[in-house]
mmCIF file with all atom_site columns, C-alpha atoms in Angstrom:
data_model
loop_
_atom_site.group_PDB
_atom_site.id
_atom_site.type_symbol
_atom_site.label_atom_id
_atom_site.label_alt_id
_atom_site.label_comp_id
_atom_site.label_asym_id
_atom_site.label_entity_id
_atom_site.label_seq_id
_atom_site.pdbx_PDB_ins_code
_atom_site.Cartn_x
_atom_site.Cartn_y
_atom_site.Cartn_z
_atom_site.occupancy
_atom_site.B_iso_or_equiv
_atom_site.pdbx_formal_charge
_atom_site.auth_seq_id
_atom_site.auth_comp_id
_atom_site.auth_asym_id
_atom_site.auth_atom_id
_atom_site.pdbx_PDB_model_num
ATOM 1   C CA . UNK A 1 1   ? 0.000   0.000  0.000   1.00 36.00 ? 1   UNK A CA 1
ATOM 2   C CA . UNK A 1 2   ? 1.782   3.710  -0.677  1.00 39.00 ? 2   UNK A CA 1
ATOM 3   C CA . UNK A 1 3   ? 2.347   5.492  1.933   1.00 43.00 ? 3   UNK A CA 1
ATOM 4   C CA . UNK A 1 4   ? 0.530   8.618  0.303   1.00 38.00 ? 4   UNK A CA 1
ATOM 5   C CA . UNK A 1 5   ? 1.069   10.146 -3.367  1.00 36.00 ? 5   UNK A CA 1
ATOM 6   C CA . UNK A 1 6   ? 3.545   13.154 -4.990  1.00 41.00 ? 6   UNK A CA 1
ATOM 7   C CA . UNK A 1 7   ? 2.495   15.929 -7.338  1.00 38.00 ? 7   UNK A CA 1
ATOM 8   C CA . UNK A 1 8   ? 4.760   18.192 -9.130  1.00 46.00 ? 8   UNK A CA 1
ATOM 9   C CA . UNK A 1 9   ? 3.437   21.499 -10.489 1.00 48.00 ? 9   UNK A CA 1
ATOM 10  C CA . UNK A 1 10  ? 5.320   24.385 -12.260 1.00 52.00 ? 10  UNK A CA 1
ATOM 11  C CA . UNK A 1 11  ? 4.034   27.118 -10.169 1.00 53.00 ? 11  UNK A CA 1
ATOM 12  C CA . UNK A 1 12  ? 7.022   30.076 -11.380 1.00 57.00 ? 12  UNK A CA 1
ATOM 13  C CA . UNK A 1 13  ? 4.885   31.858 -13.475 1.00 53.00 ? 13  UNK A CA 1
ATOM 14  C CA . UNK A 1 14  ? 2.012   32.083 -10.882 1.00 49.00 ? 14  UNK A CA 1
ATOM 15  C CA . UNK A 1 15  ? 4.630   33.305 -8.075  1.00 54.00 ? 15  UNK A CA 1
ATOM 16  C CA . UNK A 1 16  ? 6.687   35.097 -9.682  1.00 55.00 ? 16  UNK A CA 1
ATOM 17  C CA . UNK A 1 17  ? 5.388   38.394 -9.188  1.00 54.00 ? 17  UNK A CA 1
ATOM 18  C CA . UNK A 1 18  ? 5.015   37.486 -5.095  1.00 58.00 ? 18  UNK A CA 1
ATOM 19  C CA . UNK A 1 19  ? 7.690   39.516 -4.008  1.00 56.00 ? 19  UNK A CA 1
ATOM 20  C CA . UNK A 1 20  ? 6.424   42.545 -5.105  1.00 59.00 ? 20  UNK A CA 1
ATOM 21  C CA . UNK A 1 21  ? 3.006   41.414 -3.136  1.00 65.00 ? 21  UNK A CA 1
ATOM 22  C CA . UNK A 1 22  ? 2.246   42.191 0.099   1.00 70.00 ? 22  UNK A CA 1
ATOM 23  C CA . UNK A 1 23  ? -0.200  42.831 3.069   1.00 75.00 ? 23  UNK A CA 1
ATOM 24  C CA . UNK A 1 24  ? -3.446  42.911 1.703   1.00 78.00 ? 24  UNK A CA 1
ATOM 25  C CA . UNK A 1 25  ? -2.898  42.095 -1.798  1.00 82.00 ? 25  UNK A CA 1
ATOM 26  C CA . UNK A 1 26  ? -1.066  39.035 -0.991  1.00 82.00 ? 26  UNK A CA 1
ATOM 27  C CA . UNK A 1 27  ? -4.547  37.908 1.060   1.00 83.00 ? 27  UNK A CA 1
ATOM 28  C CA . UNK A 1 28  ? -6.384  38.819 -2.215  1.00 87.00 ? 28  UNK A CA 1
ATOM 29  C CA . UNK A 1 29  ? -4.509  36.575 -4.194  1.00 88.00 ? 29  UNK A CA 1
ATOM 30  C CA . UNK A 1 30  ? -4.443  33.682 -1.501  1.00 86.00 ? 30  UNK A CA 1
ATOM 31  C CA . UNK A 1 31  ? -8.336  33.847 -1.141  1.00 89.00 ? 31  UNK A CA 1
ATOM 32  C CA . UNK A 1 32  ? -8.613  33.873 -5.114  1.00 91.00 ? 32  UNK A CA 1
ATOM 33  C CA . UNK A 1 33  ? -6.399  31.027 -5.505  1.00 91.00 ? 33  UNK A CA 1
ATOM 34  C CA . UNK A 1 34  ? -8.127  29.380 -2.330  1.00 91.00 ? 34  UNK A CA 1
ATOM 35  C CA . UNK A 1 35  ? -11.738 29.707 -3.870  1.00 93.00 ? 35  UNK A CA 1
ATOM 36  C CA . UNK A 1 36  ? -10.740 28.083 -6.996  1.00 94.00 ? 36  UNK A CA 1
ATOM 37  C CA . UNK A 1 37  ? -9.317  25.134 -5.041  1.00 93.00 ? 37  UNK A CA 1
ATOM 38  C CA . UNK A 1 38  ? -12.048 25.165 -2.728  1.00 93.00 ? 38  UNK A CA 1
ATOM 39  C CA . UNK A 1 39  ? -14.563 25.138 -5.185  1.00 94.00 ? 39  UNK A CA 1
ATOM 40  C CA . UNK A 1 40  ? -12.971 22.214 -6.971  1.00 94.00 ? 40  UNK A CA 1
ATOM 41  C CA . UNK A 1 41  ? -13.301 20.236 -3.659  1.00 93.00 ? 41  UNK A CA 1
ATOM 42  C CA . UNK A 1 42  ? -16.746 21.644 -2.784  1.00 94.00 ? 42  UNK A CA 1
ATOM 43  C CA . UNK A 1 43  ? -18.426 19.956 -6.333  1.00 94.00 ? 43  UNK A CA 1
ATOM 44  C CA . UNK A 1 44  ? -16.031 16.754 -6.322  1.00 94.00 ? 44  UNK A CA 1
ATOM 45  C CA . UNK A 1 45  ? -18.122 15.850 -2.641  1.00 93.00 ? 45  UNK A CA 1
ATOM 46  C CA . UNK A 1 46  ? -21.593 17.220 -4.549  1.00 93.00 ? 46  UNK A CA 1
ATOM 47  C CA . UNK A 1 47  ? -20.695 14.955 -7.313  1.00 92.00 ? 47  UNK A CA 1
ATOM 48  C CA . UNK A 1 48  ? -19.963 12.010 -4.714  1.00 93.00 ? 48  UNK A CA 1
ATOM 49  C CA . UNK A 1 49  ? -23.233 12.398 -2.271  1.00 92.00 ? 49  UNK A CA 1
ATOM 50  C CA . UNK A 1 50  ? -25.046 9.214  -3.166  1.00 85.00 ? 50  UNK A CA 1
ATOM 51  C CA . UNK A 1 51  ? -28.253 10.811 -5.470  1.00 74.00 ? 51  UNK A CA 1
ATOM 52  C CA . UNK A 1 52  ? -31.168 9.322  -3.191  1.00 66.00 ? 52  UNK A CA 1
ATOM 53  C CA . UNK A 1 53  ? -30.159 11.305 -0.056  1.00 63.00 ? 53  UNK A CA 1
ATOM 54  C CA . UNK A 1 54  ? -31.977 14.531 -1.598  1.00 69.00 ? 54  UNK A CA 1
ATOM 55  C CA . UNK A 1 55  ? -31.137 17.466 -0.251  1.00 85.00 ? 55  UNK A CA 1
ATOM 56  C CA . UNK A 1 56  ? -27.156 17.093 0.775   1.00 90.00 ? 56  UNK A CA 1
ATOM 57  C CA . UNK A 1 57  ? -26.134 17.288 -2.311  1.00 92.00 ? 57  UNK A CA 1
ATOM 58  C CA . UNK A 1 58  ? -27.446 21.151 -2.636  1.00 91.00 ? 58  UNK A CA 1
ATOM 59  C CA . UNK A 1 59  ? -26.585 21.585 1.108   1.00 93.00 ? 59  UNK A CA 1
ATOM 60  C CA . UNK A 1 60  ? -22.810 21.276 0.301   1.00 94.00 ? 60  UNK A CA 1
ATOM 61  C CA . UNK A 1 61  ? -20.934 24.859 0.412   1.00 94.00 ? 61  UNK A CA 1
ATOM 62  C CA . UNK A 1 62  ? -17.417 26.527 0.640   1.00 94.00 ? 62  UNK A CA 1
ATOM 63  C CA . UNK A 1 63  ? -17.177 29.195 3.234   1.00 93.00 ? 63  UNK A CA 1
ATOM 64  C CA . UNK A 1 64  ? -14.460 31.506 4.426   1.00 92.00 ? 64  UNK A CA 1
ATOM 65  C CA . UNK A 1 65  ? -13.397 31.153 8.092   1.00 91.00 ? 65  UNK A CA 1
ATOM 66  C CA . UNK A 1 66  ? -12.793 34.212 9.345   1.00 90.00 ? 66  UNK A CA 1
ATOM 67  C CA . UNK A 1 67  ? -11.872 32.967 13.120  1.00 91.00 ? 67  UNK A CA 1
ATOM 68  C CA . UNK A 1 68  ? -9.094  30.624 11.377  1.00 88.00 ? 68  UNK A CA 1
ATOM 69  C CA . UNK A 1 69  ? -7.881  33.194 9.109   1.00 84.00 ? 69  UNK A CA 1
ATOM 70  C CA . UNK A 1 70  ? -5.018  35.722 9.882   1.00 81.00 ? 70  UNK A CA 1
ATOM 71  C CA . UNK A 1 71  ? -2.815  38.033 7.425   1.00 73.00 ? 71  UNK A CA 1
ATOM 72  C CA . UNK A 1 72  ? -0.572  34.888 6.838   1.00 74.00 ? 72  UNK A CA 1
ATOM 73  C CA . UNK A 1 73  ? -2.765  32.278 6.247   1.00 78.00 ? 73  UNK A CA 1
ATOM 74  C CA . UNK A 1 74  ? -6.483  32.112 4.971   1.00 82.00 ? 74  UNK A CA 1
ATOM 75  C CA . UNK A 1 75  ? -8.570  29.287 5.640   1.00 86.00 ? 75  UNK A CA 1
ATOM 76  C CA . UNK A 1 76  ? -11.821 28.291 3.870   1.00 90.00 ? 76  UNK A CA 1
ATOM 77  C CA . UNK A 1 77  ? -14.236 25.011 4.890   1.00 91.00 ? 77  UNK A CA 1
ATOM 78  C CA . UNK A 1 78  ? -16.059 22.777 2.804   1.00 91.00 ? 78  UNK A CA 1
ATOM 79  C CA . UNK A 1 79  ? -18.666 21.232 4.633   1.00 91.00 ? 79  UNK A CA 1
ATOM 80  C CA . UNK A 1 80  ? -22.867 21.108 4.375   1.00 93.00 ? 80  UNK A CA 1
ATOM 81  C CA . UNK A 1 81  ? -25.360 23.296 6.107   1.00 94.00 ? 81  UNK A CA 1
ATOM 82  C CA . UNK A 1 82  ? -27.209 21.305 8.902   1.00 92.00 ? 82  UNK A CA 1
ATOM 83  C CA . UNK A 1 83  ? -30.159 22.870 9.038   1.00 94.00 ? 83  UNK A CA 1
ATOM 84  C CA . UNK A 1 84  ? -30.848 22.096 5.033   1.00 92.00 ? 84  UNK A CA 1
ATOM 85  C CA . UNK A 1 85  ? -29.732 18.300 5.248   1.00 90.00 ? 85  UNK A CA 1
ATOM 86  C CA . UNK A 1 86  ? -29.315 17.253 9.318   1.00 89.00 ? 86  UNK A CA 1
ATOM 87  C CA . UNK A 1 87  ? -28.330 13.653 8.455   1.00 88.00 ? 87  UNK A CA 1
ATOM 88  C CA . UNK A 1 88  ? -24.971 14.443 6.210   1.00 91.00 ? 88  UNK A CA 1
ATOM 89  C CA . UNK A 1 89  ? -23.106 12.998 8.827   1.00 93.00 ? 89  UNK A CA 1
ATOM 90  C CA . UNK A 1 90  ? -25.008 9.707  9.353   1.00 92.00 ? 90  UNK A CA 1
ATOM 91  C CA . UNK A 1 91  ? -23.916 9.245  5.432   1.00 91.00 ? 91  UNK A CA 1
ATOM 92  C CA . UNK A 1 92  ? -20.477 10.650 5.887   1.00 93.00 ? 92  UNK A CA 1
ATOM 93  C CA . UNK A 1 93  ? -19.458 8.495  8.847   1.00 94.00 ? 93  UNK A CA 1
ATOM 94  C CA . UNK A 1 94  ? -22.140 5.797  9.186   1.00 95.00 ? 94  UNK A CA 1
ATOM 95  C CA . UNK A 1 95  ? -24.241 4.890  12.042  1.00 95.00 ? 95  UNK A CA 1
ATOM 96  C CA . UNK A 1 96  ? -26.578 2.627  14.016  1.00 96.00 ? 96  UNK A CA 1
ATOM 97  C CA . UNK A 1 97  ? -29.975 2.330  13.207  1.00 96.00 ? 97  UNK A CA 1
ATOM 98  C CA . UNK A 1 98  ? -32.121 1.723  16.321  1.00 96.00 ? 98  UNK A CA 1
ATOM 99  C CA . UNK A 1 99  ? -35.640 2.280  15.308  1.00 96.00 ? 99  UNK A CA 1
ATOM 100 C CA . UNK A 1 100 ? -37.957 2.011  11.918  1.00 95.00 ? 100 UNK A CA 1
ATOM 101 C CA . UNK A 1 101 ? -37.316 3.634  9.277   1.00 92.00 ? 101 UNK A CA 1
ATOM 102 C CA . UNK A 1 102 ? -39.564 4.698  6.878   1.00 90.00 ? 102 UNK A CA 1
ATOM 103 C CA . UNK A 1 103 ? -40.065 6.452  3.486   1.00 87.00 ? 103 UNK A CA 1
ATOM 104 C CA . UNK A 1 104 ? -43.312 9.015  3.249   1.00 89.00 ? 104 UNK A CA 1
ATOM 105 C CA . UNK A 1 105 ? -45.532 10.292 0.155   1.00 89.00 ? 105 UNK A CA 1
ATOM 106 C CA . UNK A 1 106 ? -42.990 13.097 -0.547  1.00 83.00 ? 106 UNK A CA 1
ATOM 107 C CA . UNK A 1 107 ? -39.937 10.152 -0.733  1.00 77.00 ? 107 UNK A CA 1
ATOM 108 C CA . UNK A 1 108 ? -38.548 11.807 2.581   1.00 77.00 ? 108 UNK A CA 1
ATOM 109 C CA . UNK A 1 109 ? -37.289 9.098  5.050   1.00 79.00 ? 109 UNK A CA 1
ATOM 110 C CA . UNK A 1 110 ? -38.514 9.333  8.631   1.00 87.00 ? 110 UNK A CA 1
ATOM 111 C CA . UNK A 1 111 ? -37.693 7.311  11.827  1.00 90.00 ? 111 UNK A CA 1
ATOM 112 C CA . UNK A 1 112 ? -40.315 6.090  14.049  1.00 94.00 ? 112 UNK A CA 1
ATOM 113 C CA . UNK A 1 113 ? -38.845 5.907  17.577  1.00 95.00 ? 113 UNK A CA 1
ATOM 114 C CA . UNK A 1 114 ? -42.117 4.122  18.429  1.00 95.00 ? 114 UNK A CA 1
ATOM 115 C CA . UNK A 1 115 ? -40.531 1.092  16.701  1.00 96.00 ? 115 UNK A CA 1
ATOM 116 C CA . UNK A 1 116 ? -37.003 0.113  18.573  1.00 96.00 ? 116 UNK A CA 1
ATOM 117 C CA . UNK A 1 117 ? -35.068 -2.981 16.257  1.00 96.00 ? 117 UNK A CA 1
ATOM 118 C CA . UNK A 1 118 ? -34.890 -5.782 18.447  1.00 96.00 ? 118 UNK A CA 1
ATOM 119 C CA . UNK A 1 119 ? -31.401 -5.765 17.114  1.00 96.00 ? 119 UNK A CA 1
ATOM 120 C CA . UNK A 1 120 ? -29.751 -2.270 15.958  1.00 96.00 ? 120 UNK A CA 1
ATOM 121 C CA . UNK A 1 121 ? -28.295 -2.428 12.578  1.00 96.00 ? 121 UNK A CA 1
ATOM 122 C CA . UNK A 1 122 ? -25.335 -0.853 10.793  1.00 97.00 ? 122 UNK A CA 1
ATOM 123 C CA . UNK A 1 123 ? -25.758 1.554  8.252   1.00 95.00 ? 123 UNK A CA 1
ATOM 124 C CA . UNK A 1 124 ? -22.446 1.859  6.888   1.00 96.00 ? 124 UNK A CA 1
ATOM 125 C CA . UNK A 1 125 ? -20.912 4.993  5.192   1.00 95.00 ? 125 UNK A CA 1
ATOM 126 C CA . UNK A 1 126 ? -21.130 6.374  2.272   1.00 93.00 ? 126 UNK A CA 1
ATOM 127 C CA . UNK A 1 127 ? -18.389 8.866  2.420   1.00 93.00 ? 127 UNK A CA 1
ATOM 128 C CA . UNK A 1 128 ? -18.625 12.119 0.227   1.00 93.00 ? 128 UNK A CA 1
ATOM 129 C CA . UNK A 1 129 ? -16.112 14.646 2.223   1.00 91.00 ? 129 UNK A CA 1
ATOM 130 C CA . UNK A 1 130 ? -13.205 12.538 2.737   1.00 90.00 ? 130 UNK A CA 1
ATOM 131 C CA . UNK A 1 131 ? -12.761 10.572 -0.837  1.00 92.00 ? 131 UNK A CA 1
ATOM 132 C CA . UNK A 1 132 ? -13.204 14.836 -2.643  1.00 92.00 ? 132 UNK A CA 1
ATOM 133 C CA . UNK A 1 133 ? -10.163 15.742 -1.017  1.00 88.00 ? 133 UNK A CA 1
ATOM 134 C CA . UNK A 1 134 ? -8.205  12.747 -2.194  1.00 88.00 ? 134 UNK A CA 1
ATOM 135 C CA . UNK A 1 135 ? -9.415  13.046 -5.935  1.00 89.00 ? 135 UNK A CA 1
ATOM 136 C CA . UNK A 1 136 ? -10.246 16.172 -6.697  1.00 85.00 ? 136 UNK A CA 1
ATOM 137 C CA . UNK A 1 137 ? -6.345  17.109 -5.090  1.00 83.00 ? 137 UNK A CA 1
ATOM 138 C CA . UNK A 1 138 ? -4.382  17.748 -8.593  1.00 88.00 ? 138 UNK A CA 1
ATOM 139 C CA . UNK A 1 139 ? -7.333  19.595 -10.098 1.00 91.00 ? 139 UNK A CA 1
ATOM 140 C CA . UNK A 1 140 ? -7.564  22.008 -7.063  1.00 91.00 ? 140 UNK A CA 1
ATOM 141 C CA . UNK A 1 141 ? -4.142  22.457 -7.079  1.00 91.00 ? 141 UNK A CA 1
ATOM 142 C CA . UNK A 1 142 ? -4.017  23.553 -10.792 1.00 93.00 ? 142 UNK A CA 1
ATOM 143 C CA . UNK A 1 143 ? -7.427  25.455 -10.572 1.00 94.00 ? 143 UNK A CA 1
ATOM 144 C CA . UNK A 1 144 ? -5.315  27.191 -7.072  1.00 92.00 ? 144 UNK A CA 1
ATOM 145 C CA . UNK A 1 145 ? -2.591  27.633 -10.139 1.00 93.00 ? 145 UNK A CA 1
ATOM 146 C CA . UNK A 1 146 ? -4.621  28.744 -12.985 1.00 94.00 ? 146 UNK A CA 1
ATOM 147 C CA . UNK A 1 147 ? -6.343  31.234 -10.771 1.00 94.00 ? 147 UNK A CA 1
ATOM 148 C CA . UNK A 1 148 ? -3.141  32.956 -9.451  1.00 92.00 ? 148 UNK A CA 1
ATOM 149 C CA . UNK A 1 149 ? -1.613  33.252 -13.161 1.00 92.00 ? 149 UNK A CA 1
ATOM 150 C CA . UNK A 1 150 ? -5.160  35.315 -14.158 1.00 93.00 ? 150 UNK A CA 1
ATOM 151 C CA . UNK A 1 151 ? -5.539  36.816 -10.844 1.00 91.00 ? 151 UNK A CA 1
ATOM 152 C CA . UNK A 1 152 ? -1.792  38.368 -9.977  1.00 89.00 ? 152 UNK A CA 1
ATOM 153 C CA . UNK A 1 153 ? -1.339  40.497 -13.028 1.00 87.00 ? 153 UNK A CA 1
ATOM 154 C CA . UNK A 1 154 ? -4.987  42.417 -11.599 1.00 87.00 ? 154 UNK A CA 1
ATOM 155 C CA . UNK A 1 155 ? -3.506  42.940 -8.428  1.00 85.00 ? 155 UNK A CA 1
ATOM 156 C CA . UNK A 1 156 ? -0.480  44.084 -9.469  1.00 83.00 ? 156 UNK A CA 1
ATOM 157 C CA . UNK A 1 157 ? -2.266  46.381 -11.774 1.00 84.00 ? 157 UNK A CA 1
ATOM 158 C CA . UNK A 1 158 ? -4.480  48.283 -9.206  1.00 80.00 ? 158 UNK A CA 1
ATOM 159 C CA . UNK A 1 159 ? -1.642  48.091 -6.902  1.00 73.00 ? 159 UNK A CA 1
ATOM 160 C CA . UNK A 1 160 ? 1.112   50.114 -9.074  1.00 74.00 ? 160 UNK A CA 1
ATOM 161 C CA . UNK A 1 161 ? -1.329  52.095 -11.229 1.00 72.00 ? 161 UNK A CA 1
ATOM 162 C CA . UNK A 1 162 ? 0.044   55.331 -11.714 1.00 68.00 ? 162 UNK A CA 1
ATOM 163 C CA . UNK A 1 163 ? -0.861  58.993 -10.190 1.00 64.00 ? 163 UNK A CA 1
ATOM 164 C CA . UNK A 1 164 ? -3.610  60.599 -11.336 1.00 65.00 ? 164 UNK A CA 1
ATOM 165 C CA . UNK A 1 165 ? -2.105  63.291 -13.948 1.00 62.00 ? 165 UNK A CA 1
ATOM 166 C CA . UNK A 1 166 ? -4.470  66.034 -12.373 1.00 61.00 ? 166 UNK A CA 1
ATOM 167 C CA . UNK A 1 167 ? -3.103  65.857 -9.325  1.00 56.00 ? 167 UNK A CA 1
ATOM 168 C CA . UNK A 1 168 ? 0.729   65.841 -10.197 1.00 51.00 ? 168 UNK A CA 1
#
């Protein structure tokens, strides 16, 4: 079994213009770069929820952290709004199924806690989160890429655009 995997990117042309980048338009381009990877990562676990467990799939998002971000690092989270789809981690992780299930009119499954199993069984996972990150891993990286070659030259444009001539 390998003991994990290697990828090699030319990244020169999308840093090359870093050192002239600072403070707040070094965050810009991080968060640019960090949406395009995100956003690879975010569909890859859409396009891996299993199709009958309805609403997940929409429920999946990319969101900024702004508690886990500083002006070195910025951190963004791929995960699925609770509210919208409260069982994503039953089919993430798995679980025990104590009680009846059952599906209604509308195809929306219920449990009936009236009915206990005699014996609880295991529903096992169907993981969406976990297997994105593995495959979707070169094509965020070079979407991360691809974002910072279009996005740099704008920032260094509005950075070291020159005076006004009316006020020279």
């Amino acid at each position: 079994m390998a003991d994990g995997f290697n990828a090699k990117a030319d990244a020169s042309s999308a840093l090359a213009g870093l050192n002239q980048l600072t403070g707040p338009l070094a965050t810009r381009l991080a968060r640019s770069m960090a949406v395009a990877s995100g956003s690879e990562y975010r569909d890859e676990a859409k396009r891996l929820v299993p199709v009958a467990e309805g609403l997940l799939q929409s429920a999946i998002y990319l969101a900024y952290k702004d508690d886990r971000s500083n002006k070195d690092n910025v951190t963004y989270s791929i995960t699925w709004n609770a509210r919208k789809a409260p069982h994503g981690h039953l089919i993430e992780f798995g679980h025990w199924q104590n009680y009846a299930v059952f599906k209604d009119e509308k195809g929306a499954w219920h449990t009936n806690k009236n009915i206990p199993l005699a014996v609880p069984v295991w529903v096992p996972a169907k993981p969406f989160l976990r297997p994105a990150f593995d495959m979707a891993g070169a094509r965020a990286q070079q979407a991360a890429l691809a974002r910072g070659r279009e996005r740099l030259p704008e920032l260094l444009r509005e950075a070291y655009q020159p005076p006004d001539e009316d006020f020279v």
